[in-house]
CSV table of C-alpha atoms in Angstrom, one decimal:
chain,number,residue,atom,x,y,z
V,1057,UNK,CA,4.4,13.9,0.7
V,1058,UNK,CA,3.1,10.4,1.9
V,1059,UNK,CA,-0.4,12.4,1.4
V,1060,UNK,CA,0.6,13.0,-2.3
V,1061,UNK,CA,1.7,9.4,-3.0
V,1062,UNK,CA,-2.1,8.8,-1.2
V,1063,UNK,CA,-3.1,11.1,-3.6
V,1064,UNK,CA,-1.3,9.8,-6.5
V,1065,UNK,CA,-3.6,6.3,-6.2
V,1066,UNK,CA,-7.0,8.3,-5.4
V,1067,UNK,CA,-6.9,8.9,-2.0
V,1068,UNK,CA,-6.4,5.6,-0.4
V,1069,UNK,CA,-4.0,2.4,-0.2
V,1070,UNK,CA,-6.6,1.1,1.9
V,1071,UNK,CA,-6.4,-2.9,1.7
V,1072,UNK,CA,-4.0,-1.8,-1.9
V,1073,UNK,CA,-1.1,-4.2,-2.2
V,1074,UNK,CA,2.4,-2.1,-2.9
V,1075,UNK,CA,5.7,-4.2,-3.8
V,1076,UNK,CA,8.3,-2.7,-1.9
V,1077,UNK,CA,12.0,-3.1,-4.3
V,1078,UNK,CA,14.7,-2.2,-1.7
V,1079,UNK,CA,14.5,-2.6,2.4
V,1080,UNK,CA,18.5,-2.1,3.0
V,1081,UNK,CA,19.1,1.3,4.0
V,1082,UNK,CA,22.2,0.9,1.0
V,1083,UNK,CA,22.3,-1.7,-2.5
V,1084,UNK,CA,25.3,-4.3,-1.4
V,1085,UNK,CA,24.5,-4.7,1.6
V,1086,UNK,CA,22.1,-6.6,4.2
V,1087,UNK,CA,22.2,-3.5,6.7
V,1088,UNK,CA,18.8,-2.8,7.3
V,1089,UNK,CA,20.1,0.4,10.8
V,1090,UNK,CA,18.6,3.0,9.4
V,1091,UNK,CA,17.3,2.6,6.8
V,1092,UNK,CA,14.3,4.8,5.5
V,1093,UNK,CA,12.4,1.5,4.0
V,1094,UNK,CA,11.2,1.2,7.8
V,1095,UNK,CA,9.7,4.5,7.6
V,1096,UNK,CA,7.9,3.9,4.3
V,1097,UNK,CA,6.8,0.6,4.7
V,1098,UNK,CA,6.0,1.2,8.7
V,1099,UNK,CA,3.2,4.6,7.3
V,1100,UNK,CA,2.0,1.9,5.0
V,1101,UNK,CA,0.7,-0.5,7.1
V,1102,UNK,CA,-0.7,1.8,9.6
V,1103,UNK,CA,-2.7,2.7,6.1
V,1104,UNK,CA,-3.8,-1.1,6.1
V,1105,UNK,CA,-1.5,-1.8,2.3
V,1106,UNK,CA,-0.4,-4.8,1.6
V,1107,UNK,CA,3.0,-4.4,2.2
V,1108,UNK,CA,5.0,-6.9,0.0
V,1109,UNK,CA,9.0,-6.3,0.1
V,1110,UNK,CA,11.8,-8.1,-1.9
V,1111,UNK,CA,15.8,-7.1,-1.0
V,1112,UNK,CA,18.5,-8.9,-2.6
V,1113,UNK,CA,20.1,-9.4,1.2
V,1114,UNK,CA,18.0,-7.9,3.6
V,1115,UNK,CA,16.7,-11.2,5.6
V,1116,UNK,CA,13.5,-12.0,6.6
V,1117,UNK,CA,13.6,-12.0,10.1
V,1118,UNK,CA,15.2,-8.1,10.1
V,1119,UNK,CA,12.6,-6.9,8.3
V,1120,UNK,CA,9.8,-8.8,10.4
V,1121,UNK,CA,11.7,-7.4,13.6
V,1122,UNK,CA,12.2,-3.9,12.1
V,1123,UNK,CA,8.7,-3.4,11.5
V,1124,UNK,CA,7.6,-4.9,14.6
V,1125,UNK,CA,6.7,-2.0,16.4
V,1126,UNK,CA,4.5,-0.7,13.3
V,1127,UNK,CA,0.3,-2.7,13.5
V,1128,UNK,CA,1.8,-5.4,10.6
V,1129,UNK,CA,-2.1,-7.0,11.1
V,1130,UNK,CA,-0.8,-9.3,9.0
V,1131,UNK,CA,-0.4,-7.6,5.7
V,1132,UNK,CA,3.3,-7.7,5.3
V,1133,UNK,CA,4.6,-9.8,3.0
V,1134,UNK,CA,8.6,-10.9,2.1
V,1135,UNK,CA,9.1,-12.0,-1.4
V,1136,UNK,CA,11.7,-14.4,-2.6
V,1137,UNK,CA,12.2,-12.3,-5.7
V,1138,UNK,CA,10.8,-8.9,-7.4
V,1139,UNK,CA,8.8,-10.7,-9.4
V,1140,UNK,CA,6.8,-12.5,-6.7
V,1141,UNK,CA,6.4,-9.2,-4.5
V,1142,UNK,CA,5.0,-7.3,-7.9
V,1143,UNK,CA,2.3,-10.0,-9.1
V,1144,UNK,CA,-1.1,-8.4,-7.8
V,1145,UNK,CA,0.6,-5.3,-6.6
V,1146,UNK,CA,-1.4,-1.7,-7.2
V,1147,UNK,CA,2.2,0.2,-7.0
V,1148,UNK,CA,5.3,-0.8,-6.7
V,1149,UNK,CA,8.2,1.7,-4.4
V,1150,UNK,CA,11.9,1.4,-5.5
V,1151,UNK,CA,13.6,2.2,-2.3
V,1152,UNK,CA,17.1,1.2,-2.8
V,1153,UNK,CA,19.1,1.2,-5.9
V,1154,UNK,CA,20.2,-2.3,-6.4
V,1155,UNK,CA,21.3,-2.9,-9.9
V,1156,UNK,CA,19.3,-5.7,-10.7
V,1157,UNK,CA,16.1,-3.9,-10.5
V,1158,UNK,CA,17.6,-2.0,-13.4
V,1159,UNK,CA,17.6,-5.3,-15.5
V,1160,UNK,CA,13.8,-6.2,-14.9
V,1161,UNK,CA,11.4,-7.2,-17.3
V,1162,UNK,CA,9.1,-4.2,-16.4
V,1163,UNK,CA,6.5,-5.6,-19.3
V,1164,UNK,CA,6.7,-9.3,-17.3
V,1165,UNK,CA,6.0,-7.0,-14.0
V,1166,UNK,CA,3.1,-4.4,-15.9
V,1167,UNK,CA,1.2,-7.2,-17.2
V,1168,UNK,CA,1.4,-9.2,-13.0
V,1169,UNK,CA,0.3,-5.7,-12.0
V,1170,UNK,CA,-3.4,-4.7,-10.7
V,1171,UNK,CA,-4.7,-2.2,-13.0
V,1172,UNK,CA,-4.4,1.0,-12.8
V,1173,UNK,CA,-0.7,0.5,-11.6
V,1174,UNK,CA,2.0,2.7,-10.2
V,1175,UNK,CA,5.9,3.1,-10.2
V,1176,UNK,CA,7.6,5.1,-7.9
V,1177,UNK,CA,10.8,5.5,-8.7
V,1178,UNK,CA,12.2,6.5,-5.6
V,1179,UNK,CA,16.2,6.6,-6.7
V,1180,UNK,CA,15.7,7.5,-10.2
V,1181,UNK,CA,17.6,4.1,-11.1
V,1182,UNK,CA,15.3,2.9,-13.7
V,1183,UNK,CA,15.7,2.5,-17.2
V,1184,UNK,CA,13.4,5.1,-19.1
V,1185,UNK,CA,14.4,3.4,-22.2
V,1186,UNK,CA,12.9,0.1,-20.9
V,1187,UNK,CA,9.9,1.6,-19.2
V,1188,UNK,CA,8.5,3.6,-22.5
V,1189,UNK,CA,5.7,0.9,-23.1
V,1190,UNK,CA,2.0,1.6,-23.6
V,1191,UNK,CA,0.7,4.0,-20.7
V,1192,UNK,CA,3.7,4.1,-18.8
V,1193,UNK,CA,4.8,7.6,-18.4
V,1194,UNK,CA,8.7,8.4,-18.7
V,1195,UNK,CA,11.1,10.5,-17.3
V,1196,UNK,CA,12.8,12.5,-13.9
V,1197,UNK,CA,11.4,14.9,-11.6
V,1198,UNK,CA,13.1,17.8,-13.2
V,1199,UNK,CA,12.5,16.6,-17.2
V,1200,UNK,CA,9.4,17.6,-19.3
V,1201,UNK,CA,7.3,15.1,-19.3
V,1202,UNK,CA,5.0,14.3,-22.4
V,1203,UNK,CA,2.2,11.7,-21.3
V,1204,UNK,CA,0.9,9.5,-23.9
V,1205,UNK,CA,-2.6,9.7,-24.7
V,1206,UNK,CA,-5.4,8.4,-22.7
V,1207,UNK,CA,-5.9,9.6,-18.8
V,1208,UNK,CA,-2.4,9.5,-16.8
V,1209,UNK,CA,-1.3,11.0,-13.5
V,1210,UNK,CA,2.2,11.8,-12.9
V,1211,UNK,CA,4.3,13.4,-9.7
V,1212,UNK,CA,6.9,12.6,-7.6
V,1213,UNK,CA,7.7,10.9,-5.3
V,1214,UNK,CA,10.2,10.7,-1.5
V,1215,UNK,CA,10.0,9.5,1.7
V,1216,UNK,CA,9.0,11.5,4.7
V,1217,UNK,CA,12.3,12.9,5.4
V,1218,UNK,CA,12.4,14.1,2.0
V,1219,UNK,CA,15.5,11.9,1.6
V,1220,UNK,CA,14.5,11.1,-2.0
V,1221,UNK,CA,13.3,12.6,-4.9
V,1222,UNK,CA,11.8,9.6,-7.8
V,1223,UNK,CA,9.4,9.5,-10.6
V,1224,UNK,CA,5.9,8.1,-10.1
V,1225,UNK,CA,4.1,6.5,-13.4
V,1226,UNK,CA,0.3,5.7,-13.7
V,1227,UNK,CA,0.5,2.4,-16.2
V,1228,UNK,CA,-2.5,1.0,-17.8
């Protein structure tokens, strides 16, 4: 499945900035033990992606510790907020279902991202109405999706264990 994420991003994530929203194993906690985000971020880092993590509760020291066994090569950063994490990102991966991620200003995020840009909603929590911006494909993996005019790519994101299923959209 990781291959499908890479395929969606034109067969490479090398030197691409990936914003990871959520690192704790579940919302409303800073506990990262056995969090799928560890393997997801580790795999991204192994592919030489520039990973920027934001989690409202997980501390930077814990995130760095959890990813210490991966070859980070200076490609890991931790942001103070979701907007900072998404700035200049090529893709966003939502891993933890924090309520505040539902209320993000997606136009602001889109405007600050590198293009083309992708959203991998690993928890299917994003408000589809809020994503109805030009050049965004919306829906869930089980919905019939009608892409807007122009080039888009539609696919499904899941982690390496198949625990999450979500929607990926190309924007811009």
